[in-house]
Short mmCIF file of C-alpha atoms in Angstrom, two decimals:
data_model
loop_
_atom_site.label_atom_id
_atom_site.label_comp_id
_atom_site.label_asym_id
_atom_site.label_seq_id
_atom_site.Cartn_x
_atom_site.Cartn_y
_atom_site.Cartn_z
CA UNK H 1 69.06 82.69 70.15
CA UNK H 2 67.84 84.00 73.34
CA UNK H 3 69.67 81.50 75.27
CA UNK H 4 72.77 82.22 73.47
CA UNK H 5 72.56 85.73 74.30
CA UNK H 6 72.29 84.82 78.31
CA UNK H 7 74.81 82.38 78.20
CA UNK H 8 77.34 85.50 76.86
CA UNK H 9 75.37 87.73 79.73
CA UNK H 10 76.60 85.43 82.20
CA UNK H 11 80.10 84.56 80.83
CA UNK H 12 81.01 88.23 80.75
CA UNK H 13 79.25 88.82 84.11
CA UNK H 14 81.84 86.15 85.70
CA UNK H 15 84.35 87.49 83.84
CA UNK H 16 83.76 90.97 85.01
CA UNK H 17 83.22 89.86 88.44
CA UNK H 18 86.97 88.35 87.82
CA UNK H 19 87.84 91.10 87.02
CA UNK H 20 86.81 93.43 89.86
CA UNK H 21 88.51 90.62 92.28
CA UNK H 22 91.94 91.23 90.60
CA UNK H 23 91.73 94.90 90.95
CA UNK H 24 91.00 94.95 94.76
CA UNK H 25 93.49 92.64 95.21
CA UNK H 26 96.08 94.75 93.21
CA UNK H 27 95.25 98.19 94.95
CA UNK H 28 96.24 96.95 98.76
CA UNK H 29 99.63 98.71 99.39
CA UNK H 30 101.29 95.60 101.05
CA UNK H 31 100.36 93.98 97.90
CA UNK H 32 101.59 96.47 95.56
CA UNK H 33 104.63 97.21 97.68
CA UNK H 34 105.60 93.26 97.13
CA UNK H 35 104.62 93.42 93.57
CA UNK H 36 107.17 96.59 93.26
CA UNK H 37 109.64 94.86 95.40
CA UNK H 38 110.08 91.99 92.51
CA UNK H 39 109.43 94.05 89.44
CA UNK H 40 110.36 96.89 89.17
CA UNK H 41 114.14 98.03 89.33
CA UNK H 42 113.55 101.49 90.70
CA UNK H 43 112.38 99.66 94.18
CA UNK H 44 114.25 96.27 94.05
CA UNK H 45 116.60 97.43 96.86
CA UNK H 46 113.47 99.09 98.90
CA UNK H 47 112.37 97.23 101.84
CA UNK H 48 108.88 96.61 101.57
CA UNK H 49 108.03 99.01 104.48
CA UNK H 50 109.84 101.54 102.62
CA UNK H 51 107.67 100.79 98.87
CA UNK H 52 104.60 101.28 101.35
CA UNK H 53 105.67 104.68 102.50
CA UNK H 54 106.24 105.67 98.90
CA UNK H 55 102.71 105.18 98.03
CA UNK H 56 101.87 106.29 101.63
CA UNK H 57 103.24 109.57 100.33
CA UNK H 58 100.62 109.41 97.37
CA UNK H 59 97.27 108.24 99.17
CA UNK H 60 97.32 108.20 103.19
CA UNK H 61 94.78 104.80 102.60
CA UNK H 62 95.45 101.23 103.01
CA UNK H 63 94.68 101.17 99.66
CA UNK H 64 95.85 102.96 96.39
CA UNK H 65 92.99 104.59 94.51
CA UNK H 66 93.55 104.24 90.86
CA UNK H 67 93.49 107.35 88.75
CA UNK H 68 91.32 108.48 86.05
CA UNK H 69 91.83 104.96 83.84
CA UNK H 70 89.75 106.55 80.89
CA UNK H 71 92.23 107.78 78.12
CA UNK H 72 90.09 109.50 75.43
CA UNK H 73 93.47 111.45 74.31
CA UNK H 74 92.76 110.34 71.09
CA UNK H 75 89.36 110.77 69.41
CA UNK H 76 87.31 107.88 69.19
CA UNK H 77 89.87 105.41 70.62
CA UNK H 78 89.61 105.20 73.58
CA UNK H 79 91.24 103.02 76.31
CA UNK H 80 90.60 102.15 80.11
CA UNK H 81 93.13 101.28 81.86
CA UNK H 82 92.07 98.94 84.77
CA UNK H 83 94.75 100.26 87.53
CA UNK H 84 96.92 103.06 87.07
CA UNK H 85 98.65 104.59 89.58
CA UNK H 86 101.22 107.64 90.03
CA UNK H 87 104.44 107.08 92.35
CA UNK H 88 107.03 109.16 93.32
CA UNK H 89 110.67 107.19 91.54
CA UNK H 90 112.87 106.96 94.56
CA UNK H 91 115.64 106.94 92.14
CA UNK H 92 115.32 111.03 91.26
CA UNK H 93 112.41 112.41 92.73
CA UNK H 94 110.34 112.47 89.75
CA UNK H 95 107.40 110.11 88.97
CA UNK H 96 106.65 106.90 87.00
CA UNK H 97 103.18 106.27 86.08
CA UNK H 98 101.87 102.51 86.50
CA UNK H 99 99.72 100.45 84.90
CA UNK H 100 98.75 97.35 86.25
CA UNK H 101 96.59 95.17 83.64
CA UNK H 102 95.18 91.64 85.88
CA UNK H 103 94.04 89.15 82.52
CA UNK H 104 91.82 86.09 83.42
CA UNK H 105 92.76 84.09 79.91
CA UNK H 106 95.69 84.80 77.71
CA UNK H 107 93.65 86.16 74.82
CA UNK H 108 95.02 83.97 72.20
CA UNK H 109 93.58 86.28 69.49
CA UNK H 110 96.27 88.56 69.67
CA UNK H 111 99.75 88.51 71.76
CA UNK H 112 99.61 90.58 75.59
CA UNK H 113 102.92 92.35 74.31
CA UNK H 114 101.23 94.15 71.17
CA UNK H 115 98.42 95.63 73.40
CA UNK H 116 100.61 96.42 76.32
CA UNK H 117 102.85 98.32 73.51
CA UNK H 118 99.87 99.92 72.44
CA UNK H 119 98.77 100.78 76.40
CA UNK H 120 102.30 102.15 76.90
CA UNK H 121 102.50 104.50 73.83
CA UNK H 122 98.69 105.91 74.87
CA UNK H 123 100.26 106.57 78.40
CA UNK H 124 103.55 108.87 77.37
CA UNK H 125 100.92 110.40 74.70
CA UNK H 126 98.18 111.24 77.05
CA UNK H 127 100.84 113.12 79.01
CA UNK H 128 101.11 115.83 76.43
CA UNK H 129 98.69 119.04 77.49
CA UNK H 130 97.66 116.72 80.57
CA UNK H 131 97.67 118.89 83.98
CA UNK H 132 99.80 116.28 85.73
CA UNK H 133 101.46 115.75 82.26
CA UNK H 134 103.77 118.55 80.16
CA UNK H 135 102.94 121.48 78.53
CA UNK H 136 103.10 121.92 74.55
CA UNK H 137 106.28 120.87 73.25
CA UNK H 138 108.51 120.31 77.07
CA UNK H 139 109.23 117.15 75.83
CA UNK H 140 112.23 116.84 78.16
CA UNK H 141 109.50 116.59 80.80
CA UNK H 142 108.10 113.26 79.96
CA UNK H 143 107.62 110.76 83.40
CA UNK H 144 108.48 107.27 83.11
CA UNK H 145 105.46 104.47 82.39
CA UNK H 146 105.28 101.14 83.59
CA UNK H 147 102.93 99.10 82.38
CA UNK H 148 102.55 95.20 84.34
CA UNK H 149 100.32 92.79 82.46
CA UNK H 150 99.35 89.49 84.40
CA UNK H 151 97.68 86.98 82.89
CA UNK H 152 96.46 84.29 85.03
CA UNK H 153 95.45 81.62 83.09
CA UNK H 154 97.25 80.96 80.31
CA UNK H 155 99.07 77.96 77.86
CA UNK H 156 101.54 75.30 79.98
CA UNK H 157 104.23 76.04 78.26
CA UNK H 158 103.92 79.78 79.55
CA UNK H 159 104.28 78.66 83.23
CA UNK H 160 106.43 80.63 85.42
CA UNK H 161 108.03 83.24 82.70
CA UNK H 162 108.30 87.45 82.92
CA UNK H 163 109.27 89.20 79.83
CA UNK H 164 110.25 92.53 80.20
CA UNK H 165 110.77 95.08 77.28
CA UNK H 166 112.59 98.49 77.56
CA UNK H 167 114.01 100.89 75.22
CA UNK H 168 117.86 100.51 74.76
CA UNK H 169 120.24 102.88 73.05
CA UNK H 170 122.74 101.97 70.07
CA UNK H 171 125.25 103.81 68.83
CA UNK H 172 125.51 102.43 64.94
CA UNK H 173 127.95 105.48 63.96
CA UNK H 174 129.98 107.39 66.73
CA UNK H 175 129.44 107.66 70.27
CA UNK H 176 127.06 109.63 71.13
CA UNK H 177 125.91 107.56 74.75
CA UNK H 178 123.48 109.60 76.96
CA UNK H 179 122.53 108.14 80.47
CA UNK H 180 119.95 105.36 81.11
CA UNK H 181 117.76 108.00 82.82
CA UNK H 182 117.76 109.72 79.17
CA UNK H 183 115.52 107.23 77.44
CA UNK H 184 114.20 104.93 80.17
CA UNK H 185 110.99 106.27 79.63
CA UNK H 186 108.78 103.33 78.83
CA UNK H 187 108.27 99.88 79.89
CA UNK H 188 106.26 97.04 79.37
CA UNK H 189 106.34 93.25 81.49
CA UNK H 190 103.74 90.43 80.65
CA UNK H 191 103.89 88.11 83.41
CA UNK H 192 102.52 84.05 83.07
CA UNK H 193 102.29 82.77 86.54
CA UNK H 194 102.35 79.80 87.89
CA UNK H 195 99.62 77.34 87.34
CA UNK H 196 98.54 73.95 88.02
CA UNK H 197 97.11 72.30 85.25
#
């Protein structure tokens, strides 16, 4: 029993170790500013000096310093986010929060997408009453979230694929079309990459 117990000690001490390595990676600016560059459409025509000024604008470090990650919004659930970041949208001078969620191992017990749903919904949510959120009911006033999920090691067949989910409007009776900018409020990307097996 006892050696059971430090075998999970040390599996979950590598893993957190893993862990911690992803995150430093992900908050250098020349990394982010790449990671930006290819995923997200509010900087895909930014030059990467210009991403790194937009976070410059946000934290005068070479790297960003994630905000408060712990989301106790709703009582006794609560969630840590391992990166999230705030960034001015070049697109209309308001701001998009980011997530950025590094995975060692596709979890298998469950699919990415459901929990980065579930990380996405807890994001607009926690804006509600939030100092750097909305007040009461200025629903109008909810900032865009973007949450990134990469998993790193993961099934073959996942090899080299980004799935990206965003709301989308329908008009099933009439025309009632409001901009993009209207509900673009959320999305979610789970990202397999590359792997040599």
């Amino acid at each position: 029993m006892v050696e059971n117990y430090e075998l999970e000690h040390v599996i979950q001490k590598q893993k957190r170790l893993y862990d911690e390595q992803c995150k430093k990676i992900l908050s250098f600016k020349p990394i982010l500013a790449y990671l930006f560059q290819c995923c997200l459409e509010e900087c895909k025509d930014m030059s990467l000096e210009e991403i790194q000024d937009l976070l410059d604008e946000e934290q005068p470090h070479e790297k960003m310093i994630s905000r408060n990650v712990e989301d106790q919004s709703v009582a006794g659930s609560m969630v840590r986010y391992d990166l999230l970041y705030k960034v001015r949208n070049p697109l209309n001078n308001q701001f998009l929060w980011i997530n950025i969620e590094p995975q060692g191992m596709d979890p298998g017990a469950y699919d990415l997408f459901h929990r980065a749903f579930y990380y996405g919904a807890r994001m607009v949510g926690r804006q509600r009453n939030d100092p750097e959120g909305f007040r009461e009911d200025d629903f109008d006033n909810i900032q865009k979230i973007i949450t990134l999920w990469i998993c790193l090691q993961h099934a073959k067949y996942k090899n080299d694929r980004i799935n990206k989910y965003v709301l989308e409007e329908k008009c099933i009776l009439g025309q009632l079309k409001h901009s993009k900018d209207f509900y673009d409020l959320i999305e979610i990307q789970v990202m397999y990459p590359w792997q040599y097996q």
